[in-house]
């Protein structure tokens, strides 16, 4: 029997219990930096060393973090569903938990690219320093979508969302666009499950199932609902 397509859309909240800071809970500050000071092209032009320092620090934190029960639970659902993860997170915890299909809407911290040619992408686990150059001679930058930058993976993410039989939202405040608009591309009757420790405002015509718990606890309820009521 054809497996149902389960799309799981995640944000910073799913990695919170792995010890990684979220965007909103840290009062708009990331590890003591203002987002506008580090996650924008203007910041990169103005003070590239501060931007490189910010991502070098986050890369270290993420290397030391482990996937949590929520990441692991999503990977385990691949036994019963055709699971597609669409994440706003730049960490690799979904992959390390075993998820096979992961689309990073806002880039990946373990990749870097030429600041001149965005198709020259390289893996990295250490630091990027000013003066580290790509093969085209241009400075290397994090392979991450900053504010005010286009979201190149948006189209593929929309296509995946349009085909969802079930749509799950975990740990995102849904404030960043166009990422937050993905929900609107699912067919109106598709059931939407929201797992968050503080459920964000969502308006839906079809079934909307809310699980207001930390991700590592709520994942158990989500599994139960999906496997008993929604698998057939
Ligand atoms: C674009 C990579 C078009 C970087 C990110 C005004 C000025 C400037 C821009 C705009 C503006 N108004 C709108 C915009 C557009 C802007 C935007 O949406 N801004 C917002 C802030 C209003 N968007 C963009 O700029 C996008 N590009 O629009 O381009 C364009 C371009 C050029 C020319 C013309 C048009 C690009 C946005 C991508 C930015 N990059 N990330 C990095 O990570 O360093 S965004 C980043 O922040 C994340 O990727 C994510 O998307 C967002 C954070 O959101 P969340 O993941 O939801 O995290 P948050 O902390 O907010 O929420 C955590 C949730 O988890 C909460 O609900 C909480 O309750 C829950 N939670 C916490 N703990 C737990 C938990 N749940 C369960 N268990 C727990 N334990």
mmCIF file of C-alpha atoms and ligand atoms in Angstrom:
data_model
loop_
_atom_site.group_PDB
_atom_site.id
_atom_site.type_symbol
_atom_site.label_atom_id
_atom_site.label_comp_id
_atom_site.label_asym_id
_atom_site.label_seq_id
_atom_site.Cartn_x
_atom_site.Cartn_y
_atom_site.Cartn_z
ATOM 1 C CA UNK A 1 0.000 0.000 0.000
ATOM 2 C CA UNK A 2 1.318 3.462 -0.924
ATOM 3 C CA UNK A 3 2.604 5.247 2.209
ATOM 4 C CA UNK A 4 0.963 8.582 3.057
ATOM 5 C CA UNK A 5 3.144 11.658 2.500
ATOM 6 C CA UNK A 6 3.926 13.223 5.882
ATOM 7 C CA UNK A 7 5.517 16.695 5.699
ATOM 8 C CA UNK A 8 7.203 17.886 8.904
ATOM 9 C CA UNK A 9 7.958 21.625 9.033
ATOM 10 C CA UNK A 10 10.352 22.536 11.858
ATOM 11 C CA UNK A 11 11.914 25.603 13.469
ATOM 12 C CA UNK A 12 14.339 26.453 16.244
ATOM 13 C CA UNK A 13 12.032 25.019 18.929
ATOM 14 C CA UNK A 14 12.708 21.432 17.894
ATOM 15 C CA UNK A 15 16.406 21.900 18.656
ATOM 16 C CA UNK A 16 15.847 23.826 21.923
ATOM 17 C CA UNK A 17 16.026 20.662 24.054
ATOM 18 C CA UNK A 18 19.291 19.785 22.354
ATOM 19 C CA UNK A 19 20.644 22.917 24.041
ATOM 20 C CA UNK A 20 20.520 25.252 21.018
ATOM 21 C CA UNK A 21 19.081 28.753 21.497
ATOM 22 C CA UNK A 22 15.925 29.771 19.678
ATOM 23 C CA UNK A 23 15.420 33.050 17.874
ATOM 24 C CA UNK A 24 12.489 34.264 19.962
ATOM 25 C CA UNK A 25 13.036 32.760 23.414
ATOM 26 C CA UNK A 26 16.398 34.493 23.618
ATOM 27 C CA UNK A 27 14.452 37.804 23.363
ATOM 28 C CA UNK A 28 15.467 38.395 19.774
ATOM 29 C CA UNK A 29 19.116 37.948 20.613
ATOM 30 C CA UNK A 30 21.200 35.058 19.414
ATOM 31 C CA UNK A 31 23.998 34.268 21.836
ATOM 32 C CA UNK A 32 24.290 37.946 22.739
ATOM 33 C CA UNK A 33 24.162 39.228 19.151
ATOM 34 C CA UNK A 34 21.290 41.225 17.588
ATOM 35 C CA UNK A 35 20.074 39.317 14.536
ATOM 36 C CA UNK A 36 20.151 42.476 12.433
ATOM 37 C CA UNK A 37 23.842 42.799 13.315
ATOM 38 C CA UNK A 38 24.795 39.379 12.056
ATOM 39 C CA UNK A 39 22.220 37.660 9.814
ATOM 40 C CA UNK A 40 21.968 40.221 6.975
ATOM 41 C CA UNK A 41 24.033 41.127 3.875
ATOM 42 C CA UNK A 42 24.423 44.627 5.313
ATOM 43 C CA UNK A 43 26.110 43.132 8.405
ATOM 44 C CA UNK A 44 28.371 41.099 6.118
ATOM 45 C CA UNK A 45 29.425 44.248 4.222
ATOM 46 C CA UNK A 46 29.842 46.299 7.410
ATOM 47 C CA UNK A 47 31.624 43.844 9.724
ATOM 48 C CA UNK A 48 32.306 40.442 8.122
ATOM 49 C CA UNK A 49 34.495 39.347 11.017
ATOM 50 C CA UNK A 50 31.599 39.702 13.480
ATOM 51 C CA UNK A 51 29.375 37.659 11.155
ATOM 52 C CA UNK A 52 32.066 34.978 10.771
ATOM 53 C CA UNK A 53 32.570 34.907 14.578
ATOM 54 C CA UNK A 54 28.812 34.512 15.142
ATOM 55 C CA UNK A 55 28.552 31.509 12.828
ATOM 56 C CA UNK A 56 31.854 29.981 13.969
ATOM 57 C CA UNK A 57 30.467 30.019 17.542
ATOM 58 C CA UNK A 58 27.112 28.518 16.511
ATOM 59 C CA UNK A 59 28.871 25.836 14.445
ATOM 60 C CA UNK A 60 30.827 24.800 17.586
ATOM 61 C CA UNK A 61 27.628 24.709 19.700
ATOM 62 C CA UNK A 62 25.856 22.590 17.095
ATOM 63 C CA UNK A 63 28.808 20.172 16.846
ATOM 64 C CA UNK A 64 28.473 19.626 20.617
ATOM 65 C CA UNK A 65 24.675 19.201 20.501
ATOM 66 C CA UNK A 66 22.873 15.888 19.967
ATOM 67 C CA UNK A 67 19.565 15.128 18.249
ATOM 68 C CA UNK A 68 16.756 14.849 20.841
ATOM 69 C CA UNK A 69 13.715 12.556 21.138
ATOM 70 C CA UNK A 70 11.741 14.784 18.769
ATOM 71 C CA UNK A 71 14.298 14.538 15.942
ATOM 72 C CA UNK A 72 14.594 10.781 16.571
ATOM 73 C CA UNK A 73 10.808 10.297 16.655
ATOM 74 C CA UNK A 74 10.414 12.041 13.292
ATOM 75 C CA UNK A 75 13.098 9.829 11.740
ATOM 76 C CA UNK A 76 11.348 6.722 13.139
ATOM 77 C CA UNK A 77 8.075 7.710 11.425
ATOM 78 C CA UNK A 78 9.789 6.845 8.117
ATOM 79 C CA UNK A 79 8.828 3.234 8.875
ATOM 80 C CA UNK A 80 5.168 4.129 8.353
ATOM 81 C CA UNK A 81 5.080 7.253 6.196
ATOM 82 C CA UNK A 82 6.870 8.875 3.272
ATOM 83 C CA UNK A 83 8.386 11.577 5.524
ATOM 84 C CA UNK A 84 9.689 14.856 4.096
ATOM 85 C CA UNK A 85 11.301 17.244 6.615
ATOM 86 C CA UNK A 86 11.350 20.940 5.685
ATOM 87 C CA UNK A 87 13.386 22.783 8.303
ATOM 88 C CA UNK A 88 14.195 26.446 8.915
ATOM 89 C CA UNK A 89 17.070 25.307 11.102
ATOM 90 C CA UNK A 90 20.654 25.480 9.937
ATOM 91 C CA UNK A 91 21.728 22.634 12.252
ATOM 92 C CA UNK A 92 22.065 19.031 11.046
ATOM 93 C CA UNK A 93 20.206 17.339 13.921
ATOM 94 C CA UNK A 94 17.457 15.918 11.684
ATOM 95 C CA UNK A 95 20.069 14.196 9.501
ATOM 96 C CA UNK A 96 22.001 12.952 12.537
ATOM 97 C CA UNK A 97 18.739 11.506 13.952
ATOM 98 C CA UNK A 98 18.380 9.488 10.719
ATOM 99 C CA UNK A 99 15.902 11.502 8.647
ATOM 100 C CA UNK A 100 16.565 10.745 4.978
ATOM 101 C CA UNK A 101 14.699 13.601 3.239
ATOM 102 C CA UNK A 102 15.594 16.965 4.787
ATOM 103 C CA UNK A 103 15.196 20.291 2.966
ATOM 104 C CA UNK A 104 16.930 23.268 4.603
ATOM 105 C CA UNK A 105 14.953 26.390 3.685
ATOM 106 C CA UNK A 106 17.453 28.792 5.259
ATOM 107 C CA UNK A 107 20.729 27.002 4.544
ATOM 108 C CA UNK A 108 23.119 24.792 6.478
ATOM 109 C CA UNK A 109 25.795 25.806 8.965
ATOM 110 C CA UNK A 110 28.132 22.966 7.923
ATOM 111 C CA UNK A 111 28.331 24.352 4.387
ATOM 112 C CA UNK A 112 30.086 27.464 3.096
ATOM 113 C CA UNK A 113 30.191 29.093 -0.331
ATOM 114 C CA UNK A 114 31.922 31.700 -2.460
ATOM 115 C CA UNK A 115 30.396 35.100 -1.717
ATOM 116 C CA UNK A 116 30.451 35.755 -5.487
ATOM 117 C CA UNK A 117 29.177 32.444 -6.878
ATOM 118 C CA UNK A 118 26.484 30.709 -4.840
ATOM 119 C CA UNK A 119 26.955 27.430 -6.719
ATOM 120 C CA UNK A 120 30.505 27.042 -5.333
ATOM 121 C CA UNK A 121 29.516 25.263 -2.080
ATOM 122 C CA UNK A 122 31.902 23.360 0.251
ATOM 123 C CA UNK A 123 31.492 21.333 3.474
ATOM 124 C CA UNK A 124 32.973 22.825 6.673
ATOM 125 C CA UNK A 125 33.033 21.819 10.325
ATOM 126 C CA UNK A 126 35.689 24.239 11.621
ATOM 127 C CA UNK A 127 35.841 28.035 11.356
ATOM 128 C CA UNK A 128 35.644 30.355 8.366
ATOM 129 C CA UNK A 129 38.141 33.209 8.659
ATOM 130 C CA UNK A 130 38.411 36.437 6.682
ATOM 131 C CA UNK A 131 40.847 35.667 3.860
ATOM 132 C CA UNK A 132 39.621 32.070 3.382
ATOM 133 C CA UNK A 133 38.884 32.022 -0.355
ATOM 134 C CA UNK A 134 36.815 29.840 -2.674
ATOM 135 C CA UNK A 135 38.285 28.458 -5.906
ATOM 136 C CA UNK A 136 37.007 31.560 -7.734
ATOM 137 C CA UNK A 137 39.178 33.699 -5.450
ATOM 138 C CA UNK A 138 36.195 35.187 -3.623
ATOM 139 C CA UNK A 139 35.802 35.259 0.156
ATOM 140 C CA UNK A 140 34.035 32.244 1.645
ATOM 141 C CA UNK A 141 30.768 32.918 3.570
ATOM 142 C CA UNK A 142 28.296 30.709 5.459
ATOM 143 C CA UNK A 143 25.859 28.902 3.103
ATOM 144 C CA UNK A 144 22.947 30.431 4.949
ATOM 145 C CA UNK A 145 19.958 32.594 3.877
ATOM 146 C CA UNK A 146 20.198 35.931 5.715
ATOM 147 C CA UNK A 147 17.322 38.345 6.228
ATOM 148 C CA UNK A 148 16.609 40.297 3.020
ATOM 149 C CA UNK A 149 18.084 37.437 0.943
ATOM 150 C CA UNK A 150 16.018 35.295 -1.435
ATOM 151 C CA UNK A 151 15.068 31.764 -0.322
ATOM 152 C CA UNK A 152 16.293 29.530 -3.209
ATOM 153 C CA UNK A 153 14.740 26.333 -1.816
ATOM 154 C CA UNK A 154 11.269 27.875 -1.529
ATOM 155 C CA UNK A 155 9.910 26.401 -4.789
ATOM 156 C CA UNK A 156 10.869 22.791 -3.963
ATOM 157 C CA UNK A 157 9.451 23.291 -0.440
ATOM 158 C CA UNK A 158 6.150 24.548 -1.867
ATOM 159 C CA UNK A 159 5.898 21.533 -4.194
ATOM 160 C CA UNK A 160 6.475 19.160 -1.290
ATOM 161 C CA UNK A 161 3.878 20.969 0.844
ATOM 162 C CA UNK A 162 1.275 20.879 -1.953
ATOM 163 C CA UNK A 163 1.508 17.068 -2.076
ATOM 164 C CA UNK A 164 1.258 16.515 1.693
ATOM 165 C CA UNK A 165 -1.383 14.057 2.949
ATOM 166 C CA UNK A 166 -0.523 15.128 6.516
ATOM 167 C CA UNK A 167 1.334 18.291 7.640
ATOM 168 C CA UNK A 168 3.149 18.626 10.975
ATOM 169 C CA UNK A 169 4.536 21.915 12.403
ATOM 170 C CA UNK A 170 7.063 21.639 15.240
ATOM 171 C CA UNK A 171 8.814 24.412 17.173
ATOM 172 C CA UNK A 172 8.339 27.453 14.965
ATOM 173 C CA UNK A 173 6.765 30.814 15.811
ATOM 174 C CA UNK A 174 5.772 31.182 12.132
ATOM 175 C CA UNK A 175 6.950 34.808 12.038
ATOM 176 C CA UNK A 176 9.500 34.524 9.241
ATOM 177 C CA UNK A 177 8.292 34.712 5.652
ATOM 178 C CA UNK A 178 8.110 33.276 3.090
ATOM 179 C CA UNK A 179 8.846 30.106 5.168
ATOM 180 C CA UNK A 180 5.728 30.510 7.294
ATOM 181 C CA UNK A 181 3.545 30.631 4.157
ATOM 182 C CA UNK A 182 4.225 26.939 3.382
ATOM 183 C CA UNK A 183 1.232 25.905 5.464
ATOM 184 C CA UNK A 184 -1.047 27.761 3.036
ATOM 185 C CA UNK A 185 0.075 25.549 0.140
ATOM 186 C CA UNK A 186 -1.353 22.373 1.657
ATOM 187 C CA UNK A 187 -4.817 21.364 0.453
ATOM 188 C CA UNK A 188 -7.487 22.782 2.796
ATOM 189 C CA UNK A 189 -8.693 19.342 3.999
ATOM 190 C CA UNK A 190 -5.180 18.126 4.890
ATOM 191 C CA UNK A 191 -4.930 17.584 8.661
ATOM 192 C CA UNK A 192 -2.369 19.857 10.340
ATOM 193 C CA UNK A 193 -0.700 18.886 13.626
ATOM 194 C CA UNK A 194 1.056 21.615 15.635
ATOM 195 C CA UNK A 195 3.542 20.632 18.348
ATOM 196 C CA UNK A 196 4.919 23.578 20.295
ATOM 197 C CA UNK A 197 5.404 24.463 23.946
ATOM 198 C CA UNK A 198 3.305 27.569 23.193
ATOM 199 C CA UNK A 199 1.088 27.006 20.138
ATOM 200 C CA UNK A 200 1.399 29.935 17.666
ATOM 201 C CA UNK A 201 -1.707 31.451 16.033
ATOM 202 C CA UNK A 202 -2.753 29.324 13.056
ATOM 203 C CA UNK A 203 -5.990 29.551 11.060
ATOM 204 C CA UNK A 204 -7.020 26.402 9.209
ATOM 205 C CA UNK A 205 -10.183 25.219 7.436
ATOM 206 C CA UNK A 206 -9.396 21.514 7.801
ATOM 207 C CA UNK A 207 -8.532 19.496 10.912
ATOM 208 C CA UNK A 208 -6.063 21.301 13.238
ATOM 209 C CA UNK A 209 -4.657 19.140 16.034
ATOM 210 C CA UNK A 210 -2.685 21.039 18.712
ATOM 211 C CA UNK A 211 -0.172 19.439 21.094
ATOM 212 C CA UNK A 212 1.005 22.135 23.507
ATOM 213 C CA UNK A 213 4.029 20.465 25.069
ATOM 214 C CA UNK A 214 7.827 20.543 24.784
ATOM 215 C CA UNK A 215 8.810 18.714 21.597
ATOM 216 C CA UNK A 216 10.503 15.753 23.310
ATOM 217 C CA UNK A 217 7.291 14.974 25.259
ATOM 218 C CA UNK A 218 4.689 15.943 22.663
ATOM 219 C CA UNK A 219 6.374 13.734 20.037
ATOM 220 C CA UNK A 220 4.926 10.665 21.832
ATOM 221 C CA UNK A 221 1.362 12.007 21.496
ATOM 222 C CA UNK A 222 2.030 12.950 17.866
ATOM 223 C CA UNK A 223 3.244 9.412 17.095
ATOM 224 C CA UNK A 224 0.182 7.936 18.826
ATOM 225 C CA UNK A 225 -2.237 10.113 16.871
ATOM 226 C CA UNK A 226 -0.512 9.510 13.525
ATOM 227 C CA UNK A 227 -0.196 5.747 13.997
ATOM 228 C CA UNK A 228 -3.705 5.105 15.334
ATOM 229 C CA UNK A 229 -5.976 7.654 13.642
ATOM 230 C CA UNK A 230 -4.180 8.855 10.525
ATOM 231 C CA UNK A 231 -2.110 6.078 9.009
ATOM 232 C CA UNK A 232 -4.821 4.214 7.078
HETATM 233 C C1 LIG B 1 12.973 37.406 2.002
HETATM 234 C C2 LIG B 1 19.082 31.663 8.895
HETATM 235 C C3 LIG B 1 12.572 38.397 -0.046
HETATM 236 C C4 LIG B 1 19.923 32.599 9.664
HETATM 237 C C5 LIG B 1 16.920 32.748 9.007
HETATM 238 C C6 LIG B 1 11.101 43.848 7.403
HETATM 239 C C7 LIG B 1 12.432 44.068 7.176
HETATM 240 C C8 LIG B 1 13.228 43.126 6.545
HETATM 241 C C9 LIG B 1 12.711 41.918 6.104
HETATM 242 C C10 LIG B 1 11.372 41.704 6.348
HETATM 243 C C11 LIG B 1 10.570 42.647 6.989
HETATM 244 N N1 LIG B 1 9.328 42.118 7.074
HETATM 245 C C12 LIG B 1 9.312 40.888 6.521
HETATM 246 C C13 LIG B 1 10.544 40.644 6.048
HETATM 247 C C14 LIG B 1 10.961 39.433 5.382
HETATM 248 C C15 LIG B 1 11.830 38.629 6.347
HETATM 249 C C16 LIG B 1 11.020 38.260 7.567
HETATM 250 O O1 LIG B 1 10.161 37.404 7.490
HETATM 251 N N2 LIG B 1 11.314 38.932 8.698
HETATM 252 C C17 LIG B 1 10.564 38.645 9.915
HETATM 253 C C18 LIG B 1 11.500 38.678 11.103
HETATM 254 C C19 LIG B 1 9.447 39.685 10.023
HETATM 255 N N3 LIG B 1 12.196 37.476 5.606
HETATM 256 C C20 LIG B 1 13.324 37.496 4.875
HETATM 257 O O2 LIG B 1 14.105 38.408 4.847
HETATM 258 C C21 LIG B 1 13.516 36.264 4.010
HETATM 259 N N4 LIG B 1 13.835 36.666 2.683
HETATM 260 O O3 LIG B 1 11.903 37.746 2.392
HETATM 261 O O4 LIG B 1 13.476 37.734 0.799
HETATM 262 C C22 LIG B 1 13.308 39.342 -0.855
HETATM 263 C C23 LIG B 1 14.683 39.323 -0.898
HETATM 264 C C24 LIG B 1 15.318 40.242 -1.700
HETATM 265 C C25 LIG B 1 14.578 41.150 -2.412
HETATM 266 C C26 LIG B 1 13.203 41.144 -2.326
HETATM 267 C C27 LIG B 1 12.557 40.247 -1.549
HETATM 268 C C28 LIG B 1 14.679 35.428 4.496
HETATM 269 C C29 LIG B 1 14.434 34.981 5.907
HETATM 270 C C30 LIG B 1 15.503 33.977 6.303
HETATM 271 C C31 LIG B 1 16.297 34.517 7.464
HETATM 272 N N5 LIG B 1 17.188 33.476 7.964
HETATM 273 N N6 LIG B 1 17.719 31.765 9.438
HETATM 274 C C32 LIG B 1 20.418 31.948 10.906
HETATM 275 O O5 LIG B 1 19.782 30.987 11.409
HETATM 276 O O6 LIG B 1 21.449 32.441 11.375
HETATM 277 S S1 LIG B 1 15.483 32.984 9.835
HETATM 278 C C33 LIG B 1 15.587 32.208 11.315
HETATM 279 O O7 LIG B 1 14.680 32.820 12.166
HETATM 280 C C34 LIG B 1 15.155 30.767 11.252
HETATM 281 O O8 LIG B 1 15.607 30.132 10.109
HETATM 282 C C35 LIG B 1 13.667 30.842 11.363
HETATM 283 O O9 LIG B 1 13.069 30.984 10.119
HETATM 284 C C36 LIG B 1 13.525 32.116 12.151
HETATM 285 C C37 LIG B 1 13.293 31.747 13.593
HETATM 286 O O10 LIG B 1 12.060 31.310 13.629
HETATM 287 P P1 LIG B 1 11.737 29.966 14.410
HETATM 288 O O11 LIG B 1 12.547 28.852 13.867
HETATM 289 O O12 LIG B 1 10.276 29.864 14.355
HETATM 290 O O13 LIG B 1 12.254 30.218 15.880
HETATM 291 P P2 LIG B 1 11.576 31.157 16.992
HETATM 292 O O14 LIG B 1 12.565 31.352 18.088
HETATM 293 O O15 LIG B 1 10.965 32.352 16.324
HETATM 294 O O16 LIG B 1 10.368 30.266 17.567
HETATM 295 C C38 LIG B 1 10.685 29.132 18.340
HETATM 296 C C39 LIG B 1 9.394 28.358 18.488
HETATM 297 O O17 LIG B 1 9.695 27.133 19.165
HETATM 298 C C40 LIG B 1 8.379 29.103 19.325
HETATM 299 O O18 LIG B 1 7.089 28.883 18.801
HETATM 300 C C41 LIG B 1 8.531 28.452 20.699
HETATM 301 O O19 LIG B 1 7.314 28.457 21.444
HETATM 302 C C42 LIG B 1 8.877 27.039 20.312
HETATM 303 N N7 LIG B 1 9.662 26.298 21.310
HETATM 304 C C43 LIG B 1 10.703 26.758 22.063
HETATM 305 N N8 LIG B 1 11.171 25.736 22.837
HETATM 306 C C44 LIG B 1 10.426 24.634 22.529
HETATM 307 C C45 LIG B 1 9.465 24.986 21.570
HETATM 308 N N9 LIG B 1 8.573 24.101 21.083
HETATM 309 C C46 LIG B 1 8.621 22.846 21.547
HETATM 310 N N10 LIG B 1 9.528 22.424 22.471
HETATM 311 C C47 LIG B 1 10.433 23.285 22.982
HETATM 312 N N11 LIG B 1 11.305 22.858 23.910
#
